């Protein structure tokens, strides 16, 4: 018996399923406030890259006011890079579209948008390669999966290569080792040639280059901030400590991301470094010129990355230090581990790093002369140099987020865990398919940690948060530790949204809580000013 | 004992798995086809949190609808689903369509038995429950969005929280000096 559908019925029969179509028939992506990162300021592009005629534009504009010969610029840039980087050519040629990487990206998992499948993300570039750079493609065109470079294609590049955090999780699962992060890097370089770049990346790049850190904090302010920290440390421990700045002839140059001295909770980790170095009597210095471990050049172009990285080495040489100790940063280590040596190395004016307290020589850091602070601290603990009272962290039930760059990018897996297990009594791992090499990104790497992108980052960070929620529910985990400044900025809002009740910390904040310093007063609070366990009244 | 009310509920119980299965299918149809196959295929809940959340929570929610009075589980389960939908690429009505499609599913399943057994009143009562579920979902959706806006607004200050604490003497919550500069802003130090 046929019935007349009620309005209610009609509304509910609307089919929300997106129409099936060939992805190559691209509709231009829909940019709306909240789903893209704001473009870079024209002035910064001019001053840093020397672009003339850079324009103010918005991705929401229909016409992106591209230079007349923009296709030629991209084409030439692509050709040049294919010649320069053999890996790029190989990555373009060998993908067999097996799909092993397809469901491994946190942005695909969280958004459900198929263009976030790594294989399709790479295909955005590969389809142009196939059409214009292969003989078959030139003849067969679309039959070979190639497509023409139009403004709409460029819009898709901007949409999706800026939804990739360059985390490399996909490459772990690719039988050929195709690194989609590097494909993203190349696509971003090509867009950069047209002045298509984001403000969140370009601002820090210029500030870091011109002044010395992402925010553009001048040297005297940096000194002020360090003095504030010294006061805070005195309040908590009763000890007044010295922090050497720009000291020539020191044994070690210490470099850390600037997030550690702008924003909580990174600040507590920064205080942790200072307390540790003081307790050891370490002959070190920080620099106001190389006051930034982060390197947003990595998200821009090889040229920018090289220039920023070079500052650290120029300063090490000027100060005449023997080696460099690096703080808890993510992508600084990727730059160092994977690119520094060929870009700016070898750093043969430095010595092979040697821990002056334990005598351990870090042969693994021979060519770069730079050691990760958790390697350094793990060595101290292993050699019984530190007096530690882990019970001071007893109100914290801790888990550890492997930041993508130190874990997948340089294989730093055991040292942070070794340190954590020595400075706190309650430590629980997240499920194994979400940690170590398989770690899920915070969703904010590669320059996506900007305010306007917040909602998108909640998608990208969902798989990470989901694993934290599991240990929060199961073991009562209330503290998520990490060794990356972007994590320390990005994970608190992520936790706030997905797993309320979990706070975020750096590893060296926990180290300093547990560190018993010679001659310290009886501590009442942890570094955050919260009462220590048993001192709650 | 054999009141129509009990018979109707008994019928729902017996067909519960099928209804929940169809509901899940209808809910997932809001994603592109390639995504749907992933959401259904991948059973590891850490590799596929969206699929796992939908299948777990729709099941929980249906159970709550079946019981005479719902428990705390209901808002929790609805929250878990809405929280995901609220950050994905959906308009508000698309996001909540996960719940409205249940009526469609029920109608398809129940059309005949309702007519044959004269369960119209029971059916309408159950539909009312689904309406309430949709209202609850709407409230939670708005709360999620509000939370996102607040997170967004607070971030600019949180990024320089230490500087604000030391230079301005606040956490910046009411301070225009801390707004909007982001990492690209300028702090002159003066
Ligand atoms: S590098 Fe990371 S973010 Fe980029 S496509 Fe691969 S998994 Fe996704
Ligand atoms: S896993 Fe490697 S070969 Fe397979 S589709 Fe992905 S990139 Fe291509």
XYZ file of C-alpha atoms and ligand atoms in Angstrom:
743
model
C 0.000 0.000 0.000
C 1.644 3.144 -1.200
C 1.748 5.972 1.266
C 2.304 9.632 0.621
C 5.583 10.463 2.283
C 5.314 12.970 5.084
C 7.650 15.981 5.042
C 9.463 14.256 7.858
C 9.922 11.258 5.665
C 11.198 13.344 2.810
C 13.808 15.095 4.876
C 15.053 11.800 6.130
C 15.332 10.256 2.752
C 17.825 12.876 1.626
C 20.898 10.937 0.691
C 23.980 12.364 2.304
C 26.282 9.910 0.603
C 28.746 11.890 -1.461
C 28.373 11.062 -5.151
C 30.855 8.555 -6.477
C 33.190 10.153 -8.961
C 36.672 9.782 -10.290
C 38.900 11.685 -7.932
C 40.823 13.076 -10.875
C 37.743 15.051 -11.881
C 38.503 17.400 -9.145
C 36.081 19.954 -7.924
C 38.024 22.794 -6.381
C 38.188 22.196 -2.651
C 35.932 24.384 -0.573
C 37.954 26.727 1.585
C 36.082 28.160 4.524
C 37.280 29.793 7.705
C 38.534 27.032 9.927
C 39.743 24.526 7.347
C 42.930 26.206 6.176
C 45.949 27.998 7.611
C 46.179 31.712 6.866
C 48.556 32.721 4.076
C 51.962 34.235 4.731
C 52.434 37.979 4.778
C 53.754 39.294 1.496
C 56.398 41.370 3.273
C 57.907 38.342 4.955
C 58.106 36.425 1.699
C 59.840 39.401 0.138
C 62.301 39.910 2.936
C 63.244 36.273 3.414
C 63.076 34.779 -0.069
C 63.511 38.003 -1.984
C 60.239 37.499 -3.898
C 59.208 40.546 -5.765
C 55.576 41.369 -6.151
C 54.355 38.907 -3.501
C 50.646 39.495 -2.942
C 48.196 39.469 -0.084
C 45.629 36.799 -0.926
C 43.172 34.425 0.645
C 42.574 30.780 -0.235
C 38.872 31.668 -0.246
C 39.420 33.961 -3.249
C 38.253 32.529 -6.520
C 41.277 33.924 -8.328
C 44.570 33.405 -6.540
C 46.287 36.107 -8.618
C 49.024 33.768 -9.720
C 51.852 35.114 -11.825
C 51.173 34.780 -15.527
C 53.812 32.082 -16.018
C 53.007 30.169 -12.846
C 52.744 26.790 -14.550
C 56.160 27.303 -16.015
C 57.566 28.171 -12.591
C 56.137 24.991 -11.081
C 57.211 22.919 -14.050
C 60.777 24.211 -13.895
C 60.897 23.844 -10.113
C 59.635 20.286 -10.360
C 62.146 19.387 -13.067
C 64.995 20.858 -11.053
C 64.016 18.901 -7.952
C 63.570 15.642 -9.834
C 67.149 16.007 -10.997
C 68.487 17.084 -7.639
C 66.719 14.516 -5.428
C 66.842 11.002 -6.727
C 64.508 9.942 -3.949
C 61.776 12.202 -5.343
C 62.018 10.617 -8.771
C 61.939 7.148 -7.247
C 58.928 8.047 -5.081
C 57.136 9.355 -8.165
C 57.848 6.222 -10.185
C 57.573 3.193 -7.941
C 54.276 3.418 -6.094
C 52.259 0.344 -7.068
C 49.114 1.663 -5.380
C 48.973 -1.344 -3.119
C 47.111 0.698 -0.531
C 49.187 -0.426 2.451
C 49.639 3.183 3.494
C 46.066 4.258 2.817
C 44.568 3.878 6.267
C 47.688 4.713 8.292
C 47.438 8.494 8.291
C 45.925 10.094 11.376
C 44.357 12.789 9.202
C 42.541 10.175 7.151
C 41.574 8.162 10.213
C 40.228 11.215 11.991
C 38.612 13.029 9.082
C 37.372 10.168 6.925
C 38.380 12.246 3.901
C 39.916 9.863 1.314
C 42.201 12.572 -0.052
C 44.030 12.303 3.247
C 45.022 8.756 2.387
C 48.772 9.072 1.878
C 48.591 7.349 -1.506
C 46.048 9.879 -2.756
C 47.868 12.789 -1.178
C 50.976 11.791 -3.103
C 48.861 11.234 -6.197
C 48.058 14.946 -6.221
C 51.665 15.538 -7.206
C 52.182 12.277 -9.033
C 49.349 12.932 -11.481
C 51.164 16.058 -12.666
C 54.416 14.156 -12.846
C 52.790 11.445 -14.891
C 51.320 13.824 -17.396
C 54.258 16.133 -17.883
C 57.400 14.245 -16.990
C 56.967 10.732 -18.342
C 57.032 9.862 -22.014
C 53.996 7.605 -21.702
C 52.169 10.325 -19.848
C 52.831 12.875 -22.543
C 51.178 10.598 -25.077
C 48.448 8.982 -23.009
C 47.604 11.869 -20.685
C 44.656 10.946 -18.513
C 44.674 7.305 -19.531
C 47.961 7.094 -17.708
C 46.494 8.807 -14.649
C 47.956 12.163 -15.552
C 46.202 15.493 -15.367
C 46.842 19.057 -16.346
C 48.151 21.605 -13.891
C 45.289 24.011 -13.363
C 44.556 26.495 -10.623
C 42.111 23.982 -9.128
C 44.881 21.410 -8.859
C 46.970 23.985 -7.057
C 44.098 24.657 -4.677
C 43.964 20.956 -3.874
C 47.681 20.970 -3.206
C 47.253 23.780 -0.731
C 44.320 22.058 0.936
C 45.900 18.642 1.315
C 49.634 19.197 1.565
C 48.777 21.480 4.452
C 46.834 18.672 6.075
C 49.933 16.498 6.198
C 52.023 16.834 9.339
C 55.026 15.243 7.637
C 54.960 12.624 10.369
C 56.096 9.690 8.193
C 53.776 7.151 9.756
C 52.631 6.067 6.302
C 56.174 5.368 5.125
C 56.585 2.808 7.882
C 53.957 0.633 6.211
C 54.995 1.134 2.594
C 56.771 -1.935 1.192
C 58.916 0.409 -0.919
C 59.640 2.889 1.822
C 57.996 5.735 -0.083
C 58.095 8.709 2.227
C 54.974 10.782 1.670
C 56.314 13.352 4.127
C 59.082 14.125 1.646
C 56.554 14.341 -1.166
C 54.661 16.879 0.924
C 57.879 18.776 1.516
C 58.499 18.963 -2.220
C 54.943 20.056 -2.977
C 55.244 22.784 -0.370
C 58.544 23.906 -1.876
C 56.896 24.163 -5.264
C 53.989 26.198 -3.885
C 56.478 28.351 -2.059
C 57.927 29.312 -5.448
C 54.608 31.032 -6.130
C 54.495 32.691 -2.720
C 51.869 30.211 -1.530
C 52.900 29.730 2.039
C 51.324 30.035 5.466
C 51.688 32.768 8.035
C 52.203 30.379 10.911
C 55.291 29.013 9.192
C 56.685 32.103 7.535
C 56.403 34.320 10.643
C 58.572 32.079 12.793
C 61.009 31.500 9.935
C 61.669 35.220 9.515
C 61.684 35.918 13.245
C 64.076 33.092 13.833
C 66.347 34.223 11.055
C 66.297 37.931 11.853
C 66.160 37.834 15.641
C 66.835 34.345 16.901
C 63.558 32.661 17.830
C 60.001 32.095 16.613
C 58.414 34.991 18.453
C 61.168 37.439 17.673
C 62.109 37.929 21.310
C 65.196 40.137 21.463
C 68.262 39.156 23.521
C 67.525 41.359 26.545
C 64.035 39.882 26.874
C 65.441 36.391 26.621
C 67.756 37.283 29.502
C 64.785 38.656 31.491
C 62.857 35.443 30.992
C 65.779 33.352 32.175
C 66.011 35.574 35.269
C 62.315 35.014 36.009
C 62.926 31.285 35.814
C 65.883 31.551 38.156
C 63.626 33.347 40.669
C 60.943 30.675 40.324
C 63.516 27.942 40.867
C 64.787 29.718 43.987
C 61.251 29.929 45.387
C 60.793 26.196 44.986
C 64.222 24.829 45.906
C 65.810 27.635 47.899
C 68.746 27.534 45.501
C 69.918 30.471 43.405
C 71.458 29.288 40.181
C 73.563 30.860 37.453
C 72.617 30.567 33.785
C 75.450 31.345 31.380
C 74.466 33.200 28.208
C 76.710 33.754 25.170
C 79.718 32.518 27.135
C 82.768 31.991 24.964
C 84.868 28.908 25.470
C 82.168 26.891 27.274
C 82.367 23.139 26.790
C 78.769 22.801 25.579
C 76.235 24.945 23.701
C 72.694 24.181 24.802
C 69.913 24.768 22.245
C 66.228 24.211 22.872
C 62.958 25.217 21.173
C 61.744 28.666 22.143
C 58.321 27.308 23.097
C 60.106 26.115 26.237
C 60.574 29.654 27.459
C 57.336 31.279 26.245
C 54.590 28.997 27.333
C 53.537 26.608 30.060
C 54.001 23.717 30.391
C 57.242 23.917 28.379
C 58.571 26.465 30.852
C 58.699 23.840 33.590
C 60.794 21.625 31.372
C 63.071 24.584 30.691
C 63.450 25.108 34.440
C 64.213 21.414 34.648
C 67.155 21.738 32.258
C 68.566 24.677 34.208
C 68.301 22.827 37.524
C 69.933 19.718 36.107
C 72.848 21.629 34.573
C 73.418 23.556 37.783
C 73.413 20.403 39.866
C 76.013 18.857 37.566
C 78.153 21.989 37.526
C 78.084 21.717 33.747
C 80.302 24.069 31.757
C 77.680 25.152 29.223
C 76.145 28.216 27.649
C 72.972 29.233 25.894
C 72.975 31.675 23.009
C 70.656 34.586 22.324
C 71.507 34.347 18.621
C 70.817 30.620 18.308
C 67.951 30.769 20.788
C 65.745 28.455 18.783
C 65.942 24.721 18.318
C 62.815 24.601 16.177
C 63.325 24.903 12.454
C 60.179 25.861 10.556
C 62.351 25.938 7.467
C 61.694 22.202 7.301
C 58.069 23.043 6.464
C 58.966 25.670 3.892
C 61.897 24.806 1.717
C 65.260 23.185 1.869
C 66.850 26.601 1.530
C 65.069 28.021 4.579
C 65.811 24.914 6.634
C 69.491 25.136 5.785
C 69.760 28.809 6.687
C 68.134 28.317 10.082
C 70.105 25.220 10.935
C 73.339 26.968 9.956
C 72.801 29.574 12.684
C 73.258 26.972 15.408
C 76.534 25.817 13.928
C 77.791 29.330 13.238
C 77.171 30.158 16.877
C 78.842 26.973 18.114
C 81.903 27.911 16.091
C 81.885 31.551 17.226
C 81.598 30.589 20.889
C 84.226 27.907 20.486
C 82.304 25.146 22.235
C 83.252 21.485 21.933
C 79.802 20.097 21.267
C 76.082 20.851 21.277
C 73.398 19.547 23.593
C 69.855 19.760 22.266
C 66.675 20.064 24.324
C 63.285 18.437 24.007
C 62.301 19.434 20.489
C 60.653 17.433 17.743
C 61.549 18.552 14.261
C 64.907 20.047 15.292
C 66.005 16.432 15.573
C 64.601 15.445 12.218
C 66.536 18.267 10.594
C 69.626 17.315 12.496
C 69.436 13.600 12.014
C 68.362 13.456 8.383
C 69.488 16.629 6.691
C 72.104 18.536 8.683
C 75.072 16.513 7.618
C 74.501 16.953 3.897
C 73.253 20.547 4.233
C 75.744 22.129 6.607
C 78.003 19.330 7.772
C 80.237 17.834 8.714
C 80.683 19.947 11.821
C 84.371 19.088 11.985
C 85.243 22.075 14.151
C 83.397 20.322 16.991
C 84.716 17.362 19.005
C 82.966 14.045 19.309
C 80.555 14.806 22.168
C 81.718 13.516 25.529
C 79.724 13.690 28.733
C 82.159 15.503 31.059
C 80.546 13.974 34.149
C 80.494 10.305 33.173
C 83.140 10.258 30.451
C 80.738 8.611 27.994
C 81.577 9.419 24.389
C 78.582 9.743 22.059
C 80.024 8.204 18.907
C 76.542 8.174 17.375
C 76.694 11.987 17.274
C 80.134 12.191 15.692
C 79.229 13.945 12.445
C 76.709 16.448 13.808
C 78.321 17.021 17.200
C 74.882 17.239 18.771
C 73.391 15.026 21.498
C 69.756 14.697 22.587
C 69.138 15.639 26.194
C 67.395 12.367 27.018
C 70.475 10.474 25.792
C 72.537 12.696 28.062
C 70.282 12.293 31.101
C 69.843 8.567 30.560
C 73.628 8.283 30.620
C 73.762 10.248 33.893
C 71.179 7.997 35.485
C 72.831 4.844 34.202
C 76.079 6.013 35.804
C 74.362 6.810 39.082
C 75.333 10.441 39.041
C 71.971 11.854 40.098
C 70.153 11.603 43.405
C 66.517 11.054 42.509
C 63.356 10.851 44.564
C 60.693 9.572 42.190
C 58.074 9.624 44.940
C 57.800 13.367 44.413
C 55.981 12.505 41.189
C 53.692 10.015 42.904
C 50.585 12.085 42.234
C 51.257 11.711 38.539
C 50.255 8.623 36.585
C 52.335 9.000 33.480
C 52.271 7.793 29.903
C 54.614 8.742 27.073
C 53.781 10.079 23.639
C 56.540 9.337 21.137
C 56.843 12.536 19.181
C 57.043 11.598 15.493
C 60.375 13.182 14.701
C 62.511 11.859 17.554
C 60.938 8.398 17.329
C 60.413 7.724 13.608
C 62.842 10.374 12.457
C 65.830 9.395 14.580
C 65.001 6.210 16.450
C 64.957 7.718 19.936
C 62.740 5.180 21.674
C 64.401 3.793 24.788
C 66.148 6.766 26.365
C 63.057 8.798 27.293
C 61.425 5.681 28.724
C 64.523 4.827 30.720
C 64.560 8.326 32.187
C 60.821 8.305 32.937
C 61.001 4.960 34.678
C 63.703 6.345 36.944
C 61.960 9.568 37.875
C 58.389 8.406 38.411
C 56.852 5.353 39.959
C 53.681 5.097 37.941
C 54.248 4.716 34.245
C 51.950 3.002 31.758
C 52.401 2.538 28.020
C 49.677 3.154 25.486
C 48.795 0.228 23.143
C 51.764 -0.874 21.088
C 50.233 -0.034 17.698
C 50.136 3.624 18.792
C 53.633 4.138 20.222
C 57.309 3.902 19.306
C 57.760 3.749 15.499
C 54.019 3.403 15.067
C 53.242 6.455 17.132
C 50.272 8.604 16.190
C 51.085 12.231 15.514
C 49.702 14.977 17.737
C 48.080 16.311 14.554
C 49.897 19.637 14.743
C 53.319 19.055 13.241
C 54.745 20.662 10.099
C 53.310 24.089 10.835
C 49.687 23.125 11.461
C 49.649 24.186 15.093
C 47.954 27.505 14.434
C 44.815 28.878 16.038
C 42.708 29.019 12.893
C 43.269 25.310 12.252
C 42.125 24.158 15.707
C 39.139 22.133 14.606
C 41.086 20.329 11.916
C 43.767 19.475 14.460
C 41.162 17.890 16.692
C 40.534 15.440 13.836
C 44.178 14.830 13.142
C 44.961 14.285 16.812
C 42.003 11.994 17.428
C 43.843 8.653 17.048
C 46.510 9.855 19.515
C 43.901 11.067 21.987
C 41.949 7.845 21.622
C 44.957 5.838 22.828
C 45.518 8.241 25.723
C 41.879 7.845 26.687
C 42.401 4.111 26.863
C 45.181 4.347 29.474
C 43.343 7.136 31.260
C 40.282 4.897 31.671
C 42.262 1.752 32.413
C 45.101 2.966 34.643
C 44.032 6.429 35.700
C 46.768 8.108 33.646
C 46.640 11.851 34.323
C 49.905 12.999 32.760
C 50.971 12.739 29.149
C 54.710 13.215 28.765
C 56.546 13.998 25.543
C 59.836 15.410 24.241
C 58.614 18.058 21.816
C 57.632 21.704 22.211
C 54.917 21.519 19.563
C 53.432 18.607 21.481
C 53.507 20.629 24.666
C 51.535 23.354 22.908
C 49.231 21.090 20.903
C 48.419 18.275 23.295
C 46.779 20.323 26.091
C 43.858 21.507 23.906
C 43.680 18.048 22.344
C 43.353 16.508 25.807
C 40.894 19.178 26.858
C 38.618 18.164 24.000
C 39.053 14.389 23.947
C 40.371 13.298 27.354
C 39.708 15.881 30.054
C 41.693 15.166 33.193
C 44.992 14.534 31.435
C 47.713 17.156 31.619
C 50.873 17.449 29.532
C 54.520 17.567 30.603
C 58.016 17.417 29.233
C 60.302 14.648 30.468
C 62.733 17.050 32.160
C 60.010 18.638 34.234
C 59.553 15.233 35.844
C 63.329 14.822 36.112
C 63.643 18.131 37.971
C 60.771 17.309 40.307
C 62.587 14.140 41.311
C 66.078 15.648 41.319
C 67.437 16.084 44.836
C 69.788 19.059 44.642
C 72.629 19.522 47.056
C 71.706 22.007 49.787
C 68.117 22.465 48.630
C 65.406 23.313 51.130
C 62.671 20.813 51.815
C 60.439 21.178 48.787
C 56.774 21.785 49.333
C 55.645 21.965 45.724
C 56.503 20.642 42.321
C 57.722 22.988 39.588
C 54.153 24.078 38.847
C 53.659 25.224 42.413
C 51.299 22.309 43.110
C 51.792 20.634 46.502
C 53.998 17.554 46.469
C 52.348 14.253 47.432
C 51.928 14.251 51.215
C 52.207 18.055 51.440
C 48.687 18.834 50.382
C 47.601 20.721 53.524
C 2.395 -9.483 30.882
C 1.263 -9.808 27.315
C 0.320 -6.172 26.946
C 1.102 -4.647 23.522
C 3.819 -2.629 25.213
C 5.696 -5.772 26.221
C 5.121 -7.445 22.872
C 6.451 -4.442 21.030
C 9.543 -4.271 23.174
C 10.035 -7.998 22.855
C 9.911 -7.627 19.084
C 12.537 -4.888 19.196
C 14.759 -7.024 21.385
C 14.504 -9.953 19.041
C 15.440 -7.775 16.069
C 17.870 -5.621 17.941
C 21.026 -6.812 16.159
C 19.538 -6.301 12.745
C 18.240 -2.839 13.615
C 21.558 -1.731 15.087
C 23.360 -3.163 12.081
C 21.134 -1.229 9.668
C 21.454 1.876 11.765
C 25.227 1.649 11.659
C 25.120 1.178 7.886
C 22.914 4.217 7.480
C 25.103 6.285 9.785
C 28.260 5.333 7.926
C 26.707 6.176 4.582
C 27.477 9.808 5.355
C 31.150 9.102 4.604
C 32.639 8.661 1.127
C 32.543 5.116 -0.177
C 36.272 4.440 0.205
C 36.080 5.548 3.796
C 33.055 3.395 4.567
C 34.888 0.247 3.557
C 37.710 1.175 5.909
C 35.351 2.048 8.760
C 33.715 -1.351 8.443
C 36.742 -3.493 7.669
C 39.303 -2.359 10.229
C 38.383 -3.923 13.553
C 41.273 -2.613 15.649
C 39.781 0.176 17.696
C 43.065 2.057 17.896
C 43.588 1.916 14.136
C 39.981 2.871 13.481
C 38.649 4.993 16.336
C 35.782 6.467 14.305
C 34.417 3.118 13.156
C 34.914 1.614 16.600
C 33.201 4.507 18.353
C 30.223 4.423 16.027
C 29.668 0.690 16.291
C 30.184 0.572 20.049
C 28.147 3.611 20.932
C 25.197 3.126 18.569
C 24.822 -0.269 20.135
C 24.935 1.236 23.630
C 22.460 3.918 22.678
C 19.975 1.455 21.261
C 20.211 -0.559 24.442
C 19.401 2.585 26.409
C 16.397 3.275 24.201
C 15.121 -0.224 24.822
C 15.318 0.029 28.564
C 12.496 1.630 30.437
C 14.475 4.515 31.793
C 17.851 5.517 30.482
C 21.019 5.757 32.561
C 24.095 7.988 32.567
C 25.376 5.806 29.761
C 23.075 7.528 27.281
C 24.549 11.049 27.405
C 28.048 9.547 27.549
C 27.512 7.483 24.430
C 25.848 10.320 22.571
C 28.728 12.579 23.558
C 31.280 10.113 22.217
C 29.584 10.040 18.803
C 28.794 13.738 18.559
C 32.299 14.738 19.651
C 33.694 12.960 16.601
C 31.092 14.284 14.176
C 31.536 17.824 15.457
C 35.105 18.035 14.208
C 34.565 16.310 10.879
C 33.598 17.937 7.612
C 29.848 18.026 8.235
C 27.276 20.744 8.485
C 25.381 20.615 11.798
C 22.451 18.754 10.244
C 24.745 16.266 8.527
C 26.630 15.713 11.756
C 23.440 14.821 13.607
C 22.010 12.799 10.789
C 23.622 9.813 12.539
C 20.692 9.978 14.925
C 17.875 11.092 12.675
C 18.444 8.140 10.329
C 17.394 5.820 13.112
C 13.790 6.777 12.436
C 14.164 5.716 8.844
C 15.703 2.433 9.857
C 12.956 1.773 12.365
C 10.239 2.641 9.909
C 11.591 0.168 7.394
C 11.866 -2.577 9.939
C 8.615 -1.936 11.784
C 6.155 -0.830 9.154
C 4.543 -4.228 8.745
C 4.642 -5.612 12.260
C 3.228 -2.359 13.584
C 0.317 -2.486 11.193
C -0.302 -6.179 11.715
C -0.193 -6.028 15.499
C -1.746 -2.639 16.059
C 1.347 -1.293 17.817
C 0.886 2.266 16.509
C 0.810 3.822 19.965
C 3.916 1.956 21.111
C 5.684 2.808 17.933
C 4.919 6.514 18.306
C 6.122 6.413 21.875
C 9.376 4.867 20.749
C 9.742 7.470 18.041
C 9.337 10.143 20.693
C 12.313 8.644 22.436
C 14.320 8.924 19.255
C 13.248 12.576 18.999
C 14.513 13.154 22.502
C 17.737 11.452 21.549
C 18.124 13.892 18.657
C 17.499 16.837 20.974
C 20.095 15.552 23.406
C 22.545 15.155 20.535
C 21.850 18.713 19.447
C 22.609 20.074 22.910
C 25.840 18.124 23.043
C 26.802 19.217 19.541
C 26.466 22.859 20.525
C 28.509 22.227 23.668
C 31.285 20.626 21.604
C 31.349 23.592 19.236
C 31.430 26.016 22.141
C 34.327 24.116 23.609
C 36.165 24.297 20.294
C 35.634 28.042 20.054
C 36.860 28.499 23.568
C 39.939 26.393 22.915
C 40.620 28.431 19.820
C 40.220 31.702 21.661
C 42.434 30.657 24.542
C 45.263 29.343 22.450
C 46.719 32.664 21.459
C 47.237 33.428 25.125
C 48.314 29.953 26.091
C 51.128 30.098 23.574
C 52.797 32.910 25.475
C 51.350 32.136 28.885
C 54.669 32.449 30.664
C 55.374 35.871 29.185
C 51.905 37.067 30.147
C 52.277 35.736 33.661
C 55.581 37.512 34.133
C 55.136 40.715 32.168
C 51.434 41.371 32.545
C 50.824 39.527 35.766
C 47.866 37.569 34.422
C 47.272 34.424 32.504
C 46.038 36.681 29.779
C 42.408 35.652 29.943
C 41.212 39.247 29.942
C 44.137 40.879 28.394
C 44.138 42.276 24.897
C 47.937 42.291 24.892
C 47.872 38.542 24.682
C 45.379 38.106 21.921
C 45.912 37.080 18.403
C 49.638 37.439 18.044
C 50.401 33.725 17.740
C 53.906 32.592 17.045
C 54.133 35.053 14.193
C 53.473 38.060 16.393
C 55.854 40.526 17.875
C 56.778 40.851 21.489
C 59.135 43.732 21.729
C 59.980 43.041 25.325
C 59.147 46.548 26.351
S 53.448 11.839 6.548
Fe 51.948 11.558 8.204
S 50.447 13.195 7.852
Fe 51.621 12.962 5.943
S 50.452 11.512 4.697
Fe 51.953 10.303 5.860
S 50.853 9.648 7.702
Fe 49.686 11.344 6.808
S 52.230 1.689 0.521
Fe 53.801 2.595 -0.866
S 53.515 1.505 -2.811
Fe 51.669 1.084 -1.582
S 50.207 2.706 -2.202
Fe 51.306 3.499 -0.424
S 53.036 4.661 -1.271
Fe 52.241 3.350 -2.924
